[in-house]
Amino acid sequence: MPAHDVLIIGAGLAGQRAALAAADAGASVAIISKVHPVRSHSVAAAGGINAALNPEDSWESHAFDTVKGSDYLGDQDAIEIMCREAPDEILWLEHAGVTFHRNGTGHLGTRAFGGASQARTYYVADITGQAILHVLYERLMMHGERISRYEEWFTTTLLQDDTGACVGCVARDIRTGALEVFDAKSVILASGGAGQAFKPTTNALICTGDGIAQAYRIGAPLMDMEMIQYHPTTLAENGFLITEGARGEGAHLYNALGERFMEKYAPNKLELASRDVVSRAEQTEINEGRGFPDGTIALDITKVPRKRTLEALREIVNIGKDFAGVDITREPIHIKPGMHYIMGGVKTDFDGQTPVPGLYAAGEVACVSVHGGNRLGANSLLDTLIFGRRSGEHAAGRARGVAMPRSSPGVLTDAQGEIDDILNRPTGGRRISEIKTELGETMNRYVAVYRDAEGLATALEIVQRLKQEAPNAAIDDKGTVFNQDVLAAIELGYMLDVAEAIVVAAQERRESRGAQFRTDYPERNDAEWLHHITVSLNGDGPDLGTAPVTMTRWEPQERTY
Ligand SMILES: Cc1cc2nc3c(=O)[nH]c(=O)nc-3n(C[C@H](O)[C@H](O)[C@H](O)COP(=O)(O)OP(=O)(O)OC[C@H]3O[C@@H](n4cnc5c(N)ncnc54)[C@H](O)[C@@H]3O)c2cc1C
């Protein structure tokens, strides 16, 4: 039975950064990932990572942009930490071997991103996530003596001792179907977002909200769950992302009348307003009949010099050709707002600690909350690294004062019983994929850019019906080797829990702020709603609560771009 000081569930950027920090602090570390680590979703991150590194820029300016971007729902103490520590993190990455773009003078070069008052996004063409993830993975392998890697292992359950502290997990070796108990003094969830609860989404198939649901099920509160980011530029057919880097490089948005409509909605920042503002503007144009017949808007990247596009945006050149049949260097590509990111997650402090002792969370699974109502582009990679590192350091420190827990063998028997129940389901129920599609389409219809009470009530009714149907969904594969059917059944349960938490939080927030626009409550209402909404599991269903927003130096103002 593996036993480690620090157990990390998830090997994307947050998990790998946490592992390196915990190992550097002297801890023995295990890192588990349901896919090979460099296939974690962080590999898809395209446009870049923010930091106020230029002498003309300041961390205070970065922090204010982030607070304003969050529609004043972000916790300012955590935002200050993230922005203050950002420059050193970029330098650490560069020294570790990340080949960030350099400008004509040989200095690290930046590109503009939405909602930022300075061009402070550092990038590697449009493969920034891949570049960083591979360098971290090399480091992980160099730390082989301290870090044990469990690749293609799927965590099913978090374990608690009699006091309620988190003391490990149960995981299934996907290659053989064998279950194993992992004991640990500290556990860090770094298992990413939950985009697959929506259809379409920019997120990979593996983003199924596992960690959010696992933490929720053992009593950790979730926070800001209503805040779902719709990215302004995704392909209509399949949700693929066209990076904000395109607008950062100078691309324009046009409606079907040829109008550069952002002049109306954000006269100063235009296409580089924050994402919630641009997505709402696009959706308004589409809803009011000024979109194209296929329900889209045109993104014109031909405004960017062709040579520059081919050099700095080469991935989306390929995506345009392969998935839309469009040469973006010569003609506009049609896009629309699409589900992209969850600002909410497991509530943590700025060392990653959740209210469950011994349980930490970092990255997209967590809500620190540095993004509040709306995340600025290129702030997520930063969030994963800063709070991944801080969680790793803190979890290692905590482990020094804790004895190694030992789980009882009964834990494994219970976990095997749950897998057997799935395998022994009678055939004939609805298919997992059908339920998942209904869930995704429901969320995308009723819990999207614009929301109202009636739509949210319909969404909740459907999600709760799907929760009843899911335990009977048919399983075809009864085997042990790479049984994706069993995993899909477990993931469906996670997505349904997450979806329910999102909908009830969206119902509760009766105002419009950041990514949550309620057509029945169109104004921001600081007097009644300038607080976080929390969701905790009570018996079988969600319980709502509140948490204060931490203000340090920026009072809420009207938000214009
Ligand atoms: C297309 C796209 C482009 C983006 N571009 C940018 C960008 O340019 N800049 C930016 O700041 N942000 C960007 N983002 C957002 C950013 O990429 C993500 O928020 C971030 O990478 C999440 O990292 P993470 O480490 O939290 O999770 P992930 O990278 O998603 O890693 C999650 C890990 O958890 C593991 N895992 C999950 N469940 C289990 C389980 N049950 N058992 C075991 N392991 C499990 C997975 O295998 C994986 O290793 C982009 C997002 C998308 C979708």
Coordinates of C-alpha atoms and ligand atoms in Angstrom, one line a residue:
M1 CA 0.0 0.0 0.0
P2 CA 1.7 3.3 -1.1
A3 CA 2.2 5.8 1.7
H4 CA 3.5 9.3 1.0
D5 CA 3.9 12.6 2.9
V6 CA 2.1 14.4 0.1
L7 CA -0.3 12.9 -2.4
I8 CA -1.2 14.9 -5.4
I9 CA -4.2 14.0 -7.6
G10 CA -3.7 15.5 -11.0
A11 CA -0.6 16.1 -13.1
G12 CA -1.4 19.2 -15.1
L13 CA 0.4 22.4 -14.4
A14 CA -1.1 22.8 -10.9
G15 CA -0.3 19.3 -9.8
Q16 CA 3.2 19.2 -11.3
R17 CA 4.1 22.5 -9.8
A18 CA 2.8 21.4 -6.4
A19 CA 4.8 18.1 -6.7
L20 CA 8.1 20.0 -7.4
A21 CA 7.5 22.4 -4.6
A22 CA 6.6 19.6 -2.1
A23 CA 9.7 17.6 -3.1
D24 CA 11.9 20.6 -2.8
A25 CA 10.6 21.1 0.7
G26 CA 11.8 17.6 1.5
A27 CA 8.5 15.6 1.3
S28 CA 8.0 12.2 -0.3
V29 CA 5.4 12.8 -3.0
A30 CA 3.1 10.7 -5.1
I31 CA 1.4 12.2 -8.2
I32 CA -1.6 10.4 -9.8
S33 CA -3.0 11.2 -13.2
K34 CA -5.8 9.5 -15.1
V35 CA -3.9 10.3 -18.4
H36 CA -0.2 10.5 -19.1
P37 CA 0.8 13.8 -17.4
V38 CA 1.7 15.6 -20.6
R39 CA -1.7 14.9 -22.0
S40 CA -3.3 16.8 -19.1
H41 CA -5.6 19.5 -20.2
S42 CA -3.0 22.2 -19.5
V43 CA -1.2 21.1 -22.7
A44 CA -4.0 22.9 -24.6
A45 CA -3.3 26.3 -23.1
A46 CA -2.5 28.5 -26.0
G47 CA -2.2 32.3 -25.6
G48 CA 0.1 32.8 -22.6
I49 CA 0.6 33.6 -19.0
N50 CA 0.4 37.0 -17.3
A51 CA 3.0 38.8 -15.2
A52 CA 4.0 42.4 -14.6
L53 CA 7.6 41.9 -15.4
N54 CA 8.4 44.9 -17.5
P55 CA 9.8 47.9 -15.5
E56 CA 7.0 50.2 -16.8
D57 CA 4.4 47.7 -15.5
S58 CA 3.6 47.0 -11.8
W59 CA 2.0 44.1 -9.9
E60 CA -0.5 46.6 -8.5
S61 CA -1.7 47.4 -12.0
H62 CA -2.0 43.7 -12.8
A63 CA -3.9 43.2 -9.5
F64 CA -6.3 46.0 -10.2
D65 CA -7.0 44.7 -13.7
T66 CA -7.7 41.3 -12.1
V67 CA -10.0 42.7 -9.5
K68 CA -11.9 44.8 -12.1
G69 CA -12.0 41.7 -14.4
S70 CA -13.5 39.7 -11.5
D71 CA -16.3 42.3 -11.3
Y72 CA -15.1 42.9 -7.7
L73 CA -15.9 39.3 -6.6
G74 CA -12.3 38.2 -6.4
D75 CA -10.6 38.1 -3.0
Q76 CA -8.1 40.9 -3.1
D77 CA -5.6 39.4 -0.7
A78 CA -5.2 36.3 -2.9
I79 CA -5.1 38.4 -6.0
E80 CA -2.3 40.6 -4.5
I81 CA -0.3 37.4 -3.8
M82 CA -0.8 36.0 -7.3
C83 CA 0.2 39.2 -9.0
R84 CA 3.1 40.0 -6.7
E85 CA 4.6 36.5 -7.1
A86 CA 4.0 36.3 -10.9
P87 CA 7.3 37.9 -12.2
D88 CA 9.5 35.5 -10.2
E89 CA 7.4 32.5 -11.4
I90 CA 8.0 33.6 -15.0
L91 CA 11.7 33.9 -14.4
W92 CA 11.7 30.5 -12.6
L93 CA 10.0 28.9 -15.7
E94 CA 12.4 30.6 -18.1
H95 CA 15.4 29.4 -16.1
A96 CA 13.9 25.9 -16.0
G97 CA 13.9 25.9 -19.8
V98 CA 10.6 27.4 -21.1
T99 CA 11.4 29.1 -24.4
F100 CA 9.3 32.2 -24.0
H101 CA 9.1 34.4 -27.0
R102 CA 11.8 37.1 -27.2
N103 CA 11.4 40.4 -28.9
G104 CA 13.7 42.2 -31.4
T105 CA 15.9 43.4 -28.6
G106 CA 16.3 39.9 -27.1
H107 CA 14.1 40.6 -24.1
L108 CA 11.1 38.5 -23.1
G109 CA 8.3 39.7 -25.4
T110 CA 4.7 40.2 -24.5
R111 CA 1.3 40.3 -26.2
A112 CA -1.9 42.1 -25.3
F113 CA -4.7 40.2 -23.7
G114 CA -8.3 41.1 -22.7
G115 CA -9.0 43.3 -19.7
A116 CA -5.4 44.2 -19.2
S117 CA -4.2 47.8 -19.1
Q118 CA -0.7 46.7 -20.3
A119 CA 0.6 44.0 -22.7
R120 CA 1.8 41.6 -20.0
T121 CA 1.1 38.2 -21.4
Y122 CA 4.3 36.0 -21.9
Y123 CA 3.9 33.3 -24.5
V124 CA 5.4 30.5 -26.6
A125 CA 3.7 31.0 -30.0
D126 CA 0.2 29.6 -29.3
I127 CA 1.4 26.5 -27.5
T128 CA 2.3 28.1 -24.1
G129 CA 0.7 25.4 -22.0
Q130 CA 2.5 22.6 -23.9
A131 CA 5.8 24.4 -23.6
I132 CA 5.5 24.8 -19.8
L133 CA 4.0 21.4 -19.1
H134 CA 6.8 19.5 -20.9
V135 CA 9.5 21.5 -19.0
L136 CA 7.8 20.7 -15.7
Y137 CA 7.5 17.0 -16.6
E138 CA 11.3 16.9 -17.3
R139 CA 11.8 18.3 -13.8
L140 CA 9.4 15.8 -12.3
M141 CA 11.5 12.9 -13.9
M142 CA 14.7 14.5 -12.5
H143 CA 13.1 14.2 -9.0
G144 CA 12.4 10.5 -9.4
E145 CA 13.9 9.7 -6.0
R146 CA 11.3 11.9 -4.2
I147 CA 8.4 11.8 -6.6
S148 CA 6.6 8.6 -7.5
R149 CA 4.4 8.9 -10.6
Y150 CA 1.2 6.9 -11.0
E151 CA 0.3 7.6 -14.6
E152 CA -3.0 6.4 -16.0
W153 CA -4.4 5.8 -12.5
F154 CA -8.0 7.0 -11.8
T155 CA -8.8 8.3 -8.3
T156 CA -12.3 7.3 -7.3
T157 CA -12.6 8.3 -3.6
L158 CA -11.0 10.6 -1.1
L159 CA -10.4 8.9 2.3
Q160 CA -11.0 10.5 5.7
D161 CA -10.0 9.4 9.2
D162 CA -12.2 9.4 12.3
T163 CA -11.6 13.1 12.8
G164 CA -12.7 14.0 9.3
A165 CA -9.2 14.8 8.1
C166 CA -8.3 13.7 4.5
V167 CA -5.8 10.9 4.6
G168 CA -5.5 9.6 1.1
C169 CA -7.5 8.1 -1.7
V170 CA -8.5 5.0 -3.5
A171 CA -7.4 4.8 -7.2
R172 CA -7.8 2.3 -10.0
D173 CA -4.9 1.3 -12.2
I174 CA -6.6 1.9 -15.6
R175 CA -4.3 -0.6 -17.3
T176 CA -5.2 -3.5 -15.1
G177 CA -8.4 -2.5 -13.2
A178 CA -6.6 -3.1 -9.9
L179 CA -7.6 -0.9 -7.0
E180 CA -5.1 0.5 -4.6
V181 CA -5.3 2.6 -1.4
F182 CA -2.9 5.5 -1.2
D183 CA -2.2 6.8 2.4
A184 CA -1.0 10.3 2.8
K185 CA -0.4 13.0 5.4
S186 CA -1.6 15.7 3.1
V187 CA -3.6 15.4 -0.1
I188 CA -3.6 18.1 -2.9
L189 CA -6.4 18.0 -5.5
A190 CA -5.1 19.3 -8.8
S191 CA -7.6 17.6 -11.0
G192 CA -8.7 20.4 -13.2
G193 CA -12.1 21.8 -14.4
A194 CA -15.5 20.5 -15.4
G195 CA -16.1 21.8 -18.9
Q196 CA -17.5 18.4 -20.1
A197 CA -20.7 19.2 -18.1
F198 CA -21.4 21.5 -21.0
K199 CA -21.7 20.7 -24.7
P200 CA -19.9 22.0 -26.7
T201 CA -16.9 23.2 -24.6
T202 CA -13.3 24.1 -25.3
N203 CA -12.3 21.6 -22.6
A204 CA -10.9 18.1 -23.3
L205 CA -12.8 14.9 -22.6
I206 CA -11.0 14.4 -19.4
C207 CA -12.3 17.6 -17.8
T208 CA -15.2 16.0 -15.9
G209 CA -15.1 17.8 -12.5
D210 CA -13.8 14.7 -10.6
G211 CA -11.9 16.6 -7.9
I212 CA -14.7 19.2 -7.4
A213 CA -17.2 16.4 -6.8
Q214 CA -14.9 14.2 -4.7
A215 CA -14.1 17.1 -2.4
Y216 CA -17.8 18.1 -2.2
R217 CA -18.8 14.5 -1.3
I218 CA -16.5 14.5 1.7
G219 CA -17.8 17.9 3.0
A220 CA -15.6 20.5 1.4
P221 CA -17.6 23.6 0.4
L222 CA -17.6 24.8 -3.2
M223 CA -17.6 28.5 -4.0
D224 CA -18.5 30.8 -7.0
M225 CA -19.9 27.9 -8.8
E226 CA -22.4 30.0 -10.8
M227 CA -19.4 31.8 -12.5
I228 CA -18.9 29.9 -15.8
Q229 CA -16.8 31.6 -18.4
Y230 CA -18.0 31.6 -22.0
H231 CA -15.0 32.4 -24.2
P232 CA -15.8 34.9 -27.1
T233 CA -14.1 33.0 -29.9
T234 CA -14.9 29.3 -30.3
L235 CA -15.9 27.3 -33.4
A236 CA -19.6 26.8 -33.6
E237 CA -19.6 23.2 -34.6
N238 CA -17.3 21.6 -32.0
G239 CA -16.4 24.3 -29.5
F240 CA -12.7 24.4 -30.4
L241 CA -10.9 27.5 -29.1
I242 CA -9.5 30.3 -31.2
T243 CA -7.1 31.8 -28.7
E244 CA -7.6 35.3 -27.4
G245 CA -4.0 35.7 -28.6
A246 CA -5.6 36.4 -32.0
R247 CA -7.4 39.5 -30.8
G248 CA -4.2 40.3 -28.8
E249 CA -2.3 40.3 -32.0
G250 CA -4.9 42.7 -33.6
A251 CA -7.8 40.7 -35.0
H252 CA -11.3 42.4 -35.2
L253 CA -14.8 41.2 -34.6
Y254 CA -17.6 42.0 -37.2
N255 CA -21.3 41.2 -37.3
A256 CA -23.1 40.2 -40.5
L257 CA -23.7 43.9 -41.4
G258 CA -19.9 44.4 -41.4
E259 CA -20.0 46.5 -38.3
R260 CA -17.2 46.4 -35.8
F261 CA -19.8 46.1 -33.0
M262 CA -17.4 46.2 -30.0
E263 CA -17.3 50.0 -30.6
K264 CA -20.7 50.1 -29.0
Y265 CA -20.0 47.9 -26.1
A266 CA -16.5 48.7 -25.1
P267 CA -15.4 51.9 -26.8
N268 CA -11.9 52.0 -25.2
K269 CA -10.8 48.4 -25.2
L270 CA -12.9 47.1 -28.1
E271 CA -12.1 43.4 -28.8
L272 CA -9.8 43.4 -25.8
A273 CA -12.5 44.1 -23.2
S274 CA -12.8 41.3 -20.6
R275 CA -14.3 38.0 -21.8
D276 CA -17.7 38.3 -20.2
V277 CA -18.2 41.7 -21.8
V278 CA -17.1 40.5 -25.3
S279 CA -19.1 37.3 -25.1
R280 CA -22.3 39.2 -24.0
A281 CA -21.8 41.7 -26.9
E282 CA -21.5 38.9 -29.4
Q283 CA -24.5 37.0 -28.0
T284 CA -26.6 40.3 -28.1
E285 CA -25.6 40.8 -31.8
I286 CA -26.6 37.2 -32.6
N287 CA -29.9 37.4 -30.5
E288 CA -30.9 40.7 -32.2
G289 CA -30.4 39.3 -35.7
R290 CA -27.1 40.8 -36.6
G291 CA -25.2 37.6 -36.6
F292 CA -24.6 35.2 -39.5
P293 CA -27.3 32.7 -40.4
D294 CA -25.3 29.9 -38.6
G295 CA -25.6 31.9 -35.4
T296 CA -22.0 33.2 -35.4
I297 CA -19.9 36.4 -35.6
A298 CA -16.8 36.9 -37.9
L299 CA -13.3 37.0 -36.4
D300 CA -11.0 38.7 -38.9
I301 CA -7.4 37.7 -38.3
T302 CA -6.4 39.0 -41.7
K303 CA -5.8 42.3 -39.8
V304 CA -2.7 40.7 -38.3
P305 CA 0.3 40.6 -40.8
R306 CA 0.3 37.1 -42.4
K307 CA 4.0 36.5 -41.4
R308 CA 3.2 37.2 -37.8
T309 CA 0.1 34.9 -37.8
L310 CA 2.1 32.1 -39.3
E311 CA 4.8 32.6 -36.6
A312 CA 2.8 33.4 -33.5
L313 CA -0.6 31.8 -34.1
R314 CA 0.4 28.7 -36.0
E315 CA -1.9 26.3 -34.0
I316 CA -5.0 28.2 -34.9
V317 CA -3.9 28.4 -38.5
N318 CA -4.1 24.6 -38.4
I319 CA -7.4 24.5 -36.4
G320 CA -8.9 26.9 -38.9
K321 CA -7.9 24.8 -41.9
D322 CA -8.6 21.4 -40.3
F323 CA -11.8 22.1 -38.5
A324 CA -13.5 25.0 -40.3
G325 CA -11.9 24.7 -43.8
V326 CA -10.8 28.4 -43.5
D327 CA -7.3 29.9 -44.1
I328 CA -7.4 32.5 -41.3
T329 CA -4.5 34.4 -42.9
R330 CA -6.8 35.2 -45.9
E331 CA -10.4 35.3 -44.7
P332 CA -12.5 35.7 -41.5
I333 CA -13.5 32.7 -39.5
H334 CA -16.9 32.3 -37.9
I335 CA -17.0 32.0 -34.1
K336 CA -19.4 32.3 -31.2
P337 CA -19.2 32.4 -27.4
G338 CA -18.5 28.9 -26.0
M339 CA -18.1 27.3 -22.6
H340 CA -14.5 27.5 -21.5
Y341 CA -13.6 27.7 -17.8
I342 CA -15.1 27.4 -14.4
M343 CA -14.2 30.3 -12.0
G344 CA -15.7 28.4 -9.1
G345 CA -14.4 25.2 -7.4
V346 CA -13.3 23.9 -4.1
K347 CA -13.0 26.8 -1.6
T348 CA -9.4 27.3 -0.5
D349 CA -7.3 29.9 1.3
F350 CA -4.2 31.2 -0.4
D351 CA -2.1 28.2 0.7
G352 CA -4.5 25.9 -1.0
Q353 CA -6.1 24.7 2.3
T354 CA -9.7 23.7 2.2
P355 CA -11.9 23.6 5.3
V356 CA -11.3 19.8 5.4
P357 CA -8.1 19.3 7.4
G358 CA -5.3 17.8 5.2
L359 CA -7.1 18.5 2.0
Y360 CA -5.7 21.1 -0.4
A361 CA -6.8 22.2 -3.9
A362 CA -5.0 24.1 -6.6
G363 CA -5.6 25.1 -10.2
E364 CA -8.9 25.0 -12.0
V365 CA -10.4 22.5 -9.4
A366 CA -10.0 25.2 -6.7
C367 CA -11.6 28.6 -6.0
V368 CA -9.1 30.8 -4.1
S369 CA -10.9 33.1 -5.4
V370 CA -8.6 35.0 -7.7
H371 CA -11.0 35.1 -10.7
G372 CA -14.3 36.0 -8.9
G373 CA -17.0 36.6 -11.5
N374 CA -14.7 36.6 -14.5
R375 CA -11.2 35.3 -15.2
L376 CA -8.9 37.4 -17.2
G377 CA -7.3 35.5 -20.1
A378 CA -3.8 34.3 -19.2
N379 CA -4.4 34.5 -15.5
S380 CA -5.3 30.8 -15.2
L381 CA -1.9 29.4 -16.0
L382 CA -0.6 31.8 -13.4
D383 CA -3.1 30.7 -10.9
T384 CA -2.2 27.0 -11.4
L385 CA 1.5 27.7 -10.9
I386 CA 1.4 30.2 -8.0
F387 CA -1.2 28.3 -5.9
G388 CA 0.2 24.9 -7.0
R389 CA 3.6 25.9 -5.6
R390 CA 2.1 27.4 -2.5
S391 CA -0.1 24.3 -1.9
G392 CA 2.9 22.0 -2.4
E393 CA 5.1 24.0 0.1
H394 CA 2.3 24.2 2.7
A395 CA 1.2 20.6 2.4
A396 CA 4.9 19.4 2.8
G397 CA 5.2 21.6 5.9
R398 CA 2.0 20.2 7.4
A399 CA 3.1 16.6 6.7
R400 CA 6.2 17.2 8.9
G401 CA 4.0 17.4 12.0
V402 CA 1.6 14.5 11.2
A403 CA 2.0 10.7 11.6
M404 CA 1.5 8.5 8.6
P405 CA -2.1 7.4 8.5
R406 CA -2.9 3.8 7.9
S407 CA -6.2 3.0 6.2
S408 CA -8.1 -0.2 7.1
P409 CA -8.3 -2.9 4.5
G410 CA -12.1 -2.5 4.6
V411 CA -11.7 0.7 2.5
L412 CA -10.6 -1.4 -0.5
T413 CA -13.4 -3.8 -0.1
D414 CA -15.9 -1.0 -0.1
A415 CA -14.4 0.6 -3.2
Q416 CA -14.3 -2.7 -5.0
G417 CA -18.0 -3.2 -4.1
E418 CA -18.8 0.2 -5.8
I419 CA -17.0 -0.8 -9.0
D420 CA -18.8 -4.2 -8.9
D421 CA -22.1 -2.5 -8.6
I422 CA -21.3 -0.5 -11.8
L423 CA -20.2 -3.7 -13.6
N424 CA -23.2 -5.6 -12.6
R425 CA -25.8 -3.1 -13.7
P426 CA -28.6 -4.6 -15.7
T427 CA -28.4 -3.8 -19.4
G428 CA -31.1 -1.8 -21.0
G429 CA -30.8 1.6 -19.2
R430 CA -30.0 4.8 -21.1
R431 CA -26.5 5.0 -22.5
I432 CA -24.0 7.1 -20.6
S433 CA -23.2 9.1 -23.7
E434 CA -26.9 10.0 -24.1
I435 CA -27.2 11.2 -20.6
K436 CA -24.0 13.2 -20.9
T437 CA -25.2 14.8 -24.1
E438 CA -28.5 15.8 -22.6
L439 CA -26.7 17.2 -19.6
G440 CA -24.3 19.2 -21.7
E441 CA -26.9 20.6 -24.1
T442 CA -29.1 21.5 -21.1
M443 CA -26.3 23.5 -19.4
N444 CA -25.4 25.2 -22.7
R445 CA -28.9 26.2 -23.3
Y446 CA -30.0 27.4 -19.9
V447 CA -26.8 28.2 -17.9
A448 CA -24.9 30.1 -20.6
V449 CA -24.2 33.8 -21.3
Y450 CA -27.7 34.9 -20.5
R451 CA -29.8 33.2 -17.8
D452 CA -33.2 33.6 -16.1
A453 CA -35.2 32.0 -13.4
E454 CA -37.4 30.0 -15.7
G455 CA -34.5 28.5 -17.7
L456 CA -32.5 27.7 -14.5
A457 CA -35.5 26.0 -13.0
T458 CA -35.8 23.8 -16.2
A459 CA -32.1 23.1 -16.0
L460 CA -32.3 22.0 -12.4
E461 CA -35.3 19.7 -13.1
I462 CA -33.4 18.0 -16.0
V463 CA -30.1 17.7 -14.0
Q464 CA -32.0 16.1 -11.1
R465 CA -33.8 13.7 -13.4
L466 CA -30.5 12.7 -15.0
K467 CA -29.1 12.1 -11.5
Q468 CA -31.8 9.5 -11.1
E469 CA -31.1 7.9 -14.5
A470 CA -27.3 7.8 -14.2
P471 CA -27.0 4.9 -11.7
N472 CA -28.8 2.7 -14.2
A473 CA -26.9 3.7 -17.3
A474 CA -25.8 0.6 -19.3
I475 CA -22.2 -0.7 -19.1
D476 CA -21.1 -2.8 -22.1
D477 CA -17.4 -3.5 -21.1
K478 CA -17.2 -5.9 -18.1
G479 CA -13.4 -6.3 -18.4
T480 CA -10.5 -5.0 -16.4
V481 CA -8.0 -3.6 -19.0
F482 CA -8.6 0.0 -20.0
N483 CA -12.3 -0.2 -19.1
Q484 CA -13.4 3.3 -20.1
D485 CA -17.1 2.4 -19.6
V486 CA -16.6 2.1 -15.8
L487 CA -14.6 5.4 -15.7
A488 CA -17.3 7.1 -17.8
A489 CA -20.0 6.0 -15.4
I490 CA -18.1 7.4 -12.4
E491 CA -17.3 10.6 -14.3
L492 CA -20.9 11.1 -15.2
G493 CA -21.8 11.1 -11.5
Y494 CA -19.1 13.8 -10.9
M495 CA -20.4 16.0 -13.7
L496 CA -24.0 15.7 -12.5
D497 CA -23.0 16.8 -9.0
V498 CA -21.0 19.7 -10.4
A499 CA -23.8 20.8 -12.7
E500 CA -26.3 20.7 -9.9
A501 CA -24.1 23.0 -7.8
I502 CA -23.7 25.4 -10.7
V503 CA -27.4 25.7 -11.3
V504 CA -28.4 26.2 -7.7
A505 CA -25.8 28.8 -7.2
A506 CA -26.9 30.6 -10.4
Q507 CA -30.5 30.5 -9.2
E508 CA -29.4 31.9 -5.8
R509 CA -27.5 34.9 -7.2
R510 CA -30.3 37.2 -8.2
E511 CA -28.2 39.9 -9.8
S512 CA -25.9 40.2 -12.8
R513 CA -22.1 40.2 -12.1
G514 CA -19.2 39.0 -14.2
A515 CA -20.1 35.8 -16.2
Q516 CA -23.5 35.5 -14.6
F517 CA -26.0 37.7 -16.5
R518 CA -29.6 37.3 -15.3
T519 CA -32.0 38.9 -17.8
D520 CA -34.5 39.0 -14.9
Y521 CA -32.0 40.8 -12.6
P522 CA -29.9 42.8 -15.1
E523 CA -28.1 45.1 -12.7
R524 CA -25.1 44.4 -10.4
N525 CA -26.3 44.8 -6.9
D526 CA -23.4 45.4 -4.5
A527 CA -25.7 46.1 -1.5
E528 CA -27.2 42.6 -1.5
W529 CA -24.8 40.4 -3.5
L530 CA -21.2 41.4 -3.0
H531 CA -20.4 38.1 -1.4
H532 CA -19.4 34.6 -2.5
I533 CA -22.1 31.9 -2.7
T534 CA -21.0 28.6 -1.3
V535 CA -22.5 25.2 -2.0
S536 CA -22.1 22.3 0.5
L537 CA -23.4 18.8 0.4
N538 CA -26.2 18.1 2.9
G539 CA -27.3 14.5 2.7
D540 CA -28.1 14.0 -0.9
G541 CA -28.5 17.6 -2.0
P542 CA -26.8 21.0 -2.1
D543 CA -27.0 23.5 0.8
L544 CA -26.3 27.2 0.0
G545 CA -24.2 29.6 2.1
T546 CA -22.2 32.7 1.8
A547 CA -18.6 33.9 2.4
P548 CA -17.4 37.4 2.5
V549 CA -15.3 39.0 -0.3
T550 CA -11.9 40.1 1.0
M551 CA -11.2 43.8 0.0
T552 CA -7.8 45.2 0.6
R553 CA -7.5 48.4 -1.4
W554 CA -10.0 48.6 -4.3
E555 CA -13.6 49.6 -3.6
P556 CA -16.1 48.5 -6.2
Q557 CA -16.6 50.9 -9.1
E558 CA -18.7 50.9 -12.2
R559 CA -17.0 48.5 -14.7
T560 CA -16.5 49.9 -18.2
Y561 CA -13.9 49.1 -20.9
Ligands
LIG1 C1 -8.2 25.4 -25.2 C2 -7.8 26.1 -23.9 C3 -6.8 27.1 -24.0 C4 -6.4 27.7 -22.8 N1 -5.4 28.7 -22.9 C5 -5.0 29.3 -21.8 C6 -4.0 30.3 -21.8 O1 -3.4 30.6 -22.8 N2 -3.7 30.9 -20.6 C7 -4.3 30.6 -19.4 O2 -3.9 31.2 -18.4 N3 -5.2 29.7 -19.4 C8 -5.6 29.0 -20.5 N4 -6.6 28.1 -20.4 C9 -7.0 27.6 -19.1 C10 -6.0 26.7 -18.5 O3 -5.4 25.9 -19.5 C11 -6.5 25.7 -17.5 O4 -7.3 26.4 -16.6 C12 -5.4 25.1 -16.7 O5 -4.4 24.5 -17.6 C13 -5.8 24.0 -15.7 O6 -4.7 23.4 -15.2 P1 -4.9 22.3 -14.0 O7 -3.5 21.9 -13.6 O8 -5.7 22.9 -12.9 O9 -5.7 21.1 -14.6 P2 -5.4 20.2 -15.8 O10 -4.3 20.6 -16.7 O11 -6.8 20.0 -16.5 O12 -5.0 18.8 -15.2 C14 -5.9 18.0 -14.4 C15 -5.1 16.7 -14.0 O13 -6.0 16.0 -13.2 C16 -6.0 14.6 -13.6 N5 -7.2 14.0 -13.1 C17 -8.5 14.5 -13.2 N6 -9.4 13.7 -12.6 C18 -8.7 12.7 -12.1 C19 -9.0 11.5 -11.5 N7 -10.3 11.1 -11.1 N8 -8.0 10.6 -11.1 C20 -6.7 10.9 -11.4 N9 -6.3 12.0 -12.1 C21 -7.3 12.9 -12.4 C22 -5.8 14.7 -15.1 O14 -5.3 13.5 -15.6 C23 -4.8 15.8 -15.2 O15 -3.5 15.3 -15.0 C24 -7.0 27.4 -21.6 C25 -8.0 26.5 -21.5 C26 -8.4 25.8 -22.7 C27 -9.5 24.9 -22.6

